[in-house]
Amino acid sequence: MSLIITSPLRGWATTLDSVPDPVFAQRMMGDGVAIQPLGDTVVAPFDGEVVTLHDAGHAISLRSAEGAEILIHIGLDTVMLKGEGFTPLVAAGQTVSRGDPLIRFDLDAVALAATSLITPVIVTNAEAFAISRRTVDCAIGACEALMTLVPVQAEARRRSDDGTVVEQAVTLSLPHGIHARPAARIGETARRFEADVHLLNGDKRGDARSTVALLALGTGFGDEVVVQARGDDAEAALAAVVALLATDMGESVPPATSVAAIHEQVLRAGQIGGVIASPGLAMGPAARLRQAEIAVARDGTGAAEERAALLAARSEVRGQIAKRADSADGSVAAVMHAHLALIDDPELLAGAEKRIAHGRSAGFAWRGAIHDQVDAIRATGNAHLIERIDDLIDIERQLLSMLTGTPLDGHAIPAGAIVVAEDLLPSQLVTLAGAKPAGICLTRGGPTSHVAILCAGMGLPALVAMGDALDAVDDGARLLLDAEMGHLTVAPSPADAEAFTARLAKRDARREAAQAAAKDACQTADGTRIEIFANIGTVEDAVLAAAQGAEGSGLVRSEFLFLDRDTAPTEDEQHAAYQGIADALAGKPVIIRLLDIGGDKPAAYIPIDAEENPALGQRGIRVALAHPALLETQLRAILRVEPVGQCKIMIPMVANLDELRQVRALVERLRGEIGIATPVEVGVMVETPAAAMTADLLAAEADFLSIGTNDLTQYVLAMDRGNPAVAAGVDAMHPAVLRMIGETCRLAAARGRWVGVCGGLASDPAALPILVGLGATELSAVPGFVAEAKQIVRGLTLIEARAHAELALQCKSAAEVRALARAFEETRR
């Protein structure tokens, strides 16, 4: 028998993916729905009992007569408010009826003080109840249907036969006791073991797997809690849970700063901050894009008919994607080929056909198969991989559109408009590009998503992770998009609009002048040679880079050859790709980064065990050295490129000198076997603080160093660049990152080695003078920015660049550095 859960709040219902907190977004506590509240009173979502009410008044859990347990958590990090702004209207143990008021809160005060007001409504005993239907992406009123739950048969866990219980006491270091986030961490840890694990606080006892049971313990800082475990792996389970409880689980750290707060000191009224996904300037009306819902029937009309419909739609969509791939180049083609691999994935088809065989419709079956894969990716906890969920959802929508005849959005955007959306799918952006929008602004998204990569490749200014403030932008509102300083101005004053128009005109004039001089060698105004290279992934990228005047390629992303396939590319296949790039760049230097697999770039044929933190695990050269056959094949393919020596080898994710020595020895052995007398340069990528701080040691044996600012930034700042909760703070202009770059250049120069920058910072116009001033002598940018980068460098003298860089190193934040960069640019107009 199903149970209807009604909304406890008036507001906007959305998915848990929208919650900027991984505990909720990754379903660590359970599945559910999130609500952006418009009302100030939480009401009971069913008839039942109040199980727990947190002392801070921000969270309440209830149990229905059927046994369903629901947690309502008002806002994020609101436990830190210690009850301020919350008025509980019930008590634990009280019986309530659907619609009874539970908590009243000060909407404005909590909104100002909390990280976010978004309110997750979670089914915490997912082993007993599953969500069969939910209401999302629409306005909802209190007591309107939010979720439908159905009971499920839980799998019996294996248990110990002897019944031995092991236990240990631990004193809690959690400053607010066990509230929602720590409860999720404890449950996640306990579920890794077969043993039964319980926590005891005085006479209260709670199952470690149950969020509600842990909340009901009523713990506080300094409480002594007894952990008990029983089962075959009880000792290991006990040790793991006790070790976790002995820490503060990060709860002593101040809450994650919101996007708005990060930009608060530098934003003016009417401005919204965001993360730069693709640099540039744009002015135009807002064109809000909303995704159309695609409804599908649950039950099919017959297995044969539904399978035929699925295969026909799949074939049509595949043809459309292939056509886009054939007519595109560079990053667009790469993303389309990734989508072809998804549409051809045999697991997706098998998952859909299995559902069809059980009587489901083609659309319902395809959606289910896609979401199986989405859940599997989410379960990894890897924020980089989670960004790729958009590609799966994209494939889902394209095929469902074909099956149902539902048109997808994106065709009515006027030319010159700035697209405003919660998020975009890659195929939507490719379609939108034909309408020639001026720029992109997204509530969600990340700077490493496929949409961000596509925008950069198209030269389309884009800001992402702008937060809920973007929701207030009206369709047609006049916008100034500054994807150089990282903000959007809504309804600008005439004076602001006039100044921005003048800035755009000067920028266009500079671009025209830059294009006219694109083929000329690049040097500063006082004669210092600075090479401007291009980051590329395909032959098409190389052709574009050459047309823009690139003096070589500072980064060939060879992993594009290895991803989205079932087997590794052969030596001949790789050689053909590298030779094509070398030919397109006509003898200019080509720096090929060795296989960079792992972390956010998995390959099906390279087994990597599940990692708690993939960004710190098997990545880059660590993977290549662990699979010597793959590495040798790639090195042979590179060494065969003619003319010999045009292609240089770059080692990713270096952390110590021994990694360089192992690759160098392998290159020398293969040179001898192939019969190559010409030396081949081997350099390292500086992406880890270890490499930056030992650059002198690396430079003593490497032929060059190149700084990958994307990864270096996340490792220096300890912020995952793929995590939307902290994405706004991941700025390579942070003084700490700039100091790492400066130190790398200084240490390498002492050994007579040149240092380049091939990360995203080399494509940021505001950063180029600083990078030159810090000592970089080669900058590798996206192909479309090469000519402009040359023009910027030509307008500098080395003396003023060094003085500017020194001021940047003394700044206290990335925002201060960007303000300094803006002032520097103003003085040169």
PDB file of N, CA, C and O in Angstrom, residues 261-294:
ATOM      1  N   ALA A 261      28.069  35.215  -0.828  1.00  0.00           N
ATOM      2  CA  ALA A 261      28.947  35.716   0.227  1.00  0.00           C
ATOM      3  C   ALA A 261      30.367  35.900  -0.270  1.00  0.00           C
ATOM      4  O   ALA A 261      31.050  36.839   0.123  1.00  0.00           O
ATOM      5  N   ILE A 262      30.817  35.013  -1.143  1.00  0.00           N
ATOM      6  CA  ILE A 262      32.182  35.102  -1.650  1.00  0.00           C
ATOM      7  C   ILE A 262      32.389  36.406  -2.410  1.00  0.00           C
ATOM      8  O   ILE A 262      33.433  37.032  -2.359  1.00  0.00           O
ATOM      9  N   HIS A 263      31.359  36.840  -3.123  1.00  0.00           N
ATOM     10  CA  HIS A 263      31.495  38.036  -3.947  1.00  0.00           C
ATOM     11  C   HIS A 263      30.981  39.297  -3.243  1.00  0.00           C
ATOM     12  O   HIS A 263      30.978  40.369  -3.822  1.00  0.00           O
ATOM     13  N   GLU A 264      30.554  39.134  -1.982  1.00  0.00           N
ATOM     14  CA  GLU A 264      29.848  40.213  -1.306  1.00  0.00           C
ATOM     15  C   GLU A 264      30.667  41.494  -1.261  1.00  0.00           C
ATOM     16  O   GLU A 264      30.155  42.586  -1.476  1.00  0.00           O
ATOM     17  N   GLN A 265      31.965  41.392  -1.004  1.00  0.00           N
ATOM     18  CA  GLN A 265      32.766  42.582  -0.806  1.00  0.00           C
ATOM     19  C   GLN A 265      33.065  43.319  -2.100  1.00  0.00           C
ATOM     20  O   GLN A 265      33.412  44.493  -2.068  1.00  0.00           O
ATOM     21  N   VAL A 266      32.939  42.681  -3.257  1.00  0.00           N
ATOM     22  CA  VAL A 266      33.304  43.333  -4.503  1.00  0.00           C
ATOM     23  C   VAL A 266      32.105  43.563  -5.415  1.00  0.00           C
ATOM     24  O   VAL A 266      32.230  44.216  -6.434  1.00  0.00           O
ATOM     25  N   LEU A 267      30.947  43.049  -5.069  1.00  0.00           N
ATOM     26  CA  LEU A 267      29.762  43.225  -5.896  1.00  0.00           C
ATOM     27  C   LEU A 267      28.982  44.453  -5.457  1.00  0.00           C
ATOM     28  O   LEU A 267      28.861  44.748  -4.276  1.00  0.00           O
ATOM     29  N   ARG A 268      28.444  45.158  -6.441  1.00  0.00           N
ATOM     30  CA  ARG A 268      27.581  46.289  -6.162  1.00  0.00           C
ATOM     31  C   ARG A 268      26.132  45.859  -6.228  1.00  0.00           C
ATOM     32  O   ARG A 268      25.817  44.764  -6.694  1.00  0.00           O
ATOM     33  N   ALA A 269      25.241  46.709  -5.802  1.00  0.00           N
ATOM     34  CA  ALA A 269      23.812  46.420  -5.893  1.00  0.00           C
ATOM     35  C   ALA A 269      23.450  46.153  -7.346  1.00  0.00           C
ATOM     36  O   ALA A 269      23.897  46.863  -8.255  1.00  0.00           O
ATOM     37  N   GLY A 270      22.664  45.092  -7.545  1.00  0.00           N
ATOM     38  CA  GLY A 270      22.269  44.744  -8.902  1.00  0.00           C
ATOM     39  C   GLY A 270      23.210  43.798  -9.606  1.00  0.00           C
ATOM     40  O   GLY A 270      22.989  43.447 -10.772  1.00  0.00           O
ATOM     41  N   GLN A 271      24.273  43.382  -8.922  1.00  0.00           N
ATOM     42  CA  GLN A 271      25.227  42.449  -9.520  1.00  0.00           C
ATOM     43  C   GLN A 271      25.115  41.076  -8.869  1.00  0.00           C
ATOM     44  O   GLN A 271      24.844  40.965  -7.674  1.00  0.00           O
ATOM     45  N   ILE A 272      25.327  40.034  -9.669  1.00  0.00           N
ATOM     46  CA  ILE A 272      25.297  38.649  -9.194  1.00  0.00           C
ATOM     47  C   ILE A 272      26.630  38.011  -9.566  1.00  0.00           C
ATOM     48  O   ILE A 272      27.052  38.065 -10.731  1.00  0.00           O
ATOM     49  N   GLY A 273      27.291  37.402  -8.585  1.00  0.00           N
ATOM     50  CA  GLY A 273      28.583  36.784  -8.844  1.00  0.00           C
ATOM     51  C   GLY A 273      28.441  35.362  -9.364  1.00  0.00           C
ATOM     52  O   GLY A 273      27.411  34.716  -9.207  1.00  0.00           O
ATOM     53  N   GLY A 274      29.493  34.870  -9.983  1.00  0.00           N
ATOM     54  CA  GLY A 274      29.508  33.505 -10.489  1.00  0.00           C
ATOM     55  C   GLY A 274      30.912  33.036 -10.759  1.00  0.00           C
ATOM     56  O   GLY A 274      31.889  33.765 -10.548  1.00  0.00           O
ATOM     57  N   VAL A 275      31.042  31.805 -11.227  1.00  0.00           N
ATOM     58  CA  VAL A 275      32.333  31.211 -11.562  1.00  0.00           C
ATOM     59  C   VAL A 275      32.543  31.342 -13.066  1.00  0.00           C
ATOM     60  O   VAL A 275      31.662  31.012 -13.858  1.00  0.00           O
ATOM     61  N   ILE A 276      33.702  31.818 -13.455  1.00  0.00           N
ATOM     62  CA  ILE A 276      33.991  32.004 -14.877  1.00  0.00           C
ATOM     63  C   ILE A 276      34.223  30.633 -15.516  1.00  0.00           C
ATOM     64  O   ILE A 276      35.179  29.929 -15.183  1.00  0.00           O
ATOM     65  N   ALA A 277      33.329  30.268 -16.439  1.00  0.00           N
ATOM     66  CA  ALA A 277      33.488  29.022 -17.187  1.00  0.00           C
ATOM     67  C   ALA A 277      34.131  29.284 -18.539  1.00  0.00           C
ATOM     68  O   ALA A 277      34.817  28.430 -19.084  1.00  0.00           O
ATOM     69  N   SER A 278      33.895  30.466 -19.090  1.00  0.00           N
ATOM     70  CA  SER A 278      34.467  30.866 -20.378  1.00  0.00           C
ATOM     71  C   SER A 278      34.582  32.383 -20.357  1.00  0.00           C
ATOM     72  O   SER A 278      33.579  33.076 -20.201  1.00  0.00           O
ATOM     73  N   PRO A 279      35.798  32.932 -20.469  1.00  0.00           N
ATOM     74  CA  PRO A 279      35.966  34.377 -20.308  1.00  0.00           C
ATOM     75  C   PRO A 279      35.405  35.171 -21.474  1.00  0.00           C
ATOM     76  O   PRO A 279      35.279  34.673 -22.597  1.00  0.00           O
ATOM     77  N   GLY A 280      35.063  36.439 -21.192  1.00  0.00           N
ATOM     78  CA  GLY A 280      34.568  37.318 -22.235  1.00  0.00           C
ATOM     79  C   GLY A 280      33.578  38.322 -21.693  1.00  0.00           C
ATOM     80  O   GLY A 280      33.245  38.325 -20.500  1.00  0.00           O
ATOM     81  N   LEU A 281      33.083  39.199 -22.576  1.00  0.00           N
ATOM     82  CA  LEU A 281      32.109  40.220 -22.230  1.00  0.00           C
ATOM     83  C   LEU A 281      30.910  40.095 -23.147  1.00  0.00           C
ATOM     84  O   LEU A 281      31.044  39.755 -24.323  1.00  0.00           O
ATOM     85  N   ALA A 282      29.726  40.381 -22.613  1.00  0.00           N
ATOM     86  CA  ALA A 282      28.522  40.334 -23.447  1.00  0.00           C
ATOM     87  C   ALA A 282      27.471  41.256 -22.852  1.00  0.00           C
ATOM     88  O   ALA A 282      27.388  41.429 -21.636  1.00  0.00           O
ATOM     89  N   MET A 283      26.654  41.831 -23.740  1.00  0.00           N
ATOM     90  CA  MET A 283      25.563  42.691 -23.316  1.00  0.00           C
ATOM     91  C   MET A 283      24.335  42.330 -24.137  1.00  0.00           C
ATOM     92  O   MET A 283      24.427  42.141 -25.357  1.00  0.00           O
ATOM     93  N   GLY A 284      23.185  42.184 -23.479  1.00  0.00           N
ATOM     94  CA  GLY A 284      21.979  41.845 -24.212  1.00  0.00           C
ATOM     95  C   GLY A 284      20.834  41.555 -23.271  1.00  0.00           C
ATOM     96  O   GLY A 284      20.990  41.570 -22.041  1.00  0.00           O
ATOM     97  N   PRO A 285      19.658  41.269 -23.829  1.00  0.00           N
ATOM     98  CA  PRO A 285      18.497  40.955 -22.995  1.00  0.00           C
ATOM     99  C   PRO A 285      18.579  39.534 -22.448  1.00  0.00           C
ATOM    100  O   PRO A 285      19.146  38.640 -23.085  1.00  0.00           O
ATOM    101  N   ALA A 286      17.990  39.324 -21.281  1.00  0.00           N
ATOM    102  CA  ALA A 286      17.930  37.974 -20.706  1.00  0.00           C
ATOM    103  C   ALA A 286      16.929  37.131 -21.493  1.00  0.00           C
ATOM    104  O   ALA A 286      15.841  37.598 -21.831  1.00  0.00           O
ATOM    105  N   ALA A 287      17.311  35.912 -21.804  1.00  0.00           N
ATOM    106  CA  ALA A 287      16.401  34.952 -22.444  1.00  0.00           C
ATOM    107  C   ALA A 287      16.375  33.719 -21.562  1.00  0.00           C
ATOM    108  O   ALA A 287      17.320  32.923 -21.562  1.00  0.00           O
ATOM    109  N   ARG A 288      15.339  33.600 -20.759  1.00  0.00           N
ATOM    110  CA  ARG A 288      15.281  32.496 -19.800  1.00  0.00           C
ATOM    111  C   ARG A 288      14.874  31.209 -20.501  1.00  0.00           C
ATOM    112  O   ARG A 288      13.914  31.176 -21.264  1.00  0.00           O
ATOM    113  N   LEU A 289      15.631  30.166 -20.232  1.00  0.00           N
ATOM    114  CA  LEU A 289      15.384  28.859 -20.838  1.00  0.00           C
ATOM    115  C   LEU A 289      14.924  27.899 -19.757  1.00  0.00           C
ATOM    116  O   LEU A 289      15.594  27.725 -18.740  1.00  0.00           O
ATOM    117  N   ARG A 290      13.766  27.302 -19.973  1.00  0.00           N
ATOM    118  CA  ARG A 290      13.250  26.312 -19.025  1.00  0.00           C
ATOM    119  C   ARG A 290      13.081  24.989 -19.752  1.00  0.00           C
ATOM    120  O   ARG A 290      12.575  24.948 -20.874  1.00  0.00           O
ATOM    121  N   GLN A 291      13.484  23.919 -19.114  1.00  0.00           N
ATOM    122  CA  GLN A 291      13.381  22.606 -19.732  1.00  0.00           C
ATOM    123  C   GLN A 291      11.943  22.109 -19.711  1.00  0.00           C
ATOM    124  O   GLN A 291      11.267  22.156 -18.683  1.00  0.00           O
ATOM    125  N   ALA A 292      11.481  21.663 -20.855  1.00  0.00           N
ATOM    126  CA  ALA A 292      10.147  21.066 -20.944  1.00  0.00           C
ATOM    127  C   ALA A 292      10.169  19.674 -20.317  1.00  0.00           C
ATOM    128  O   ALA A 292      11.120  18.920 -20.486  1.00  0.00           O
ATOM    129  N   GLU A 293       9.116  19.352 -19.573  1.00  0.00           N
ATOM    130  CA  GLU A 293       9.002  18.022 -19.001  1.00  0.00           C
ATOM    131  C   GLU A 293       8.532  17.047 -20.082  1.00  0.00           C
ATOM    132  O   GLU A 293       7.665  17.375 -20.894  1.00  0.00           O
ATOM    133  N   ILE A 294       9.106  15.875 -20.087  1.00  0.00           N
ATOM    134  CA  ILE A 294       8.727  14.846 -21.055  1.00  0.00           C
ATOM    135  C   ILE A 294       8.051  13.719 -20.296  1.00  0.00           C
ATOM    136  O   ILE A 294       8.699  12.987 -19.539  1.00  0.00           O
TER     137      ILE A 294
END
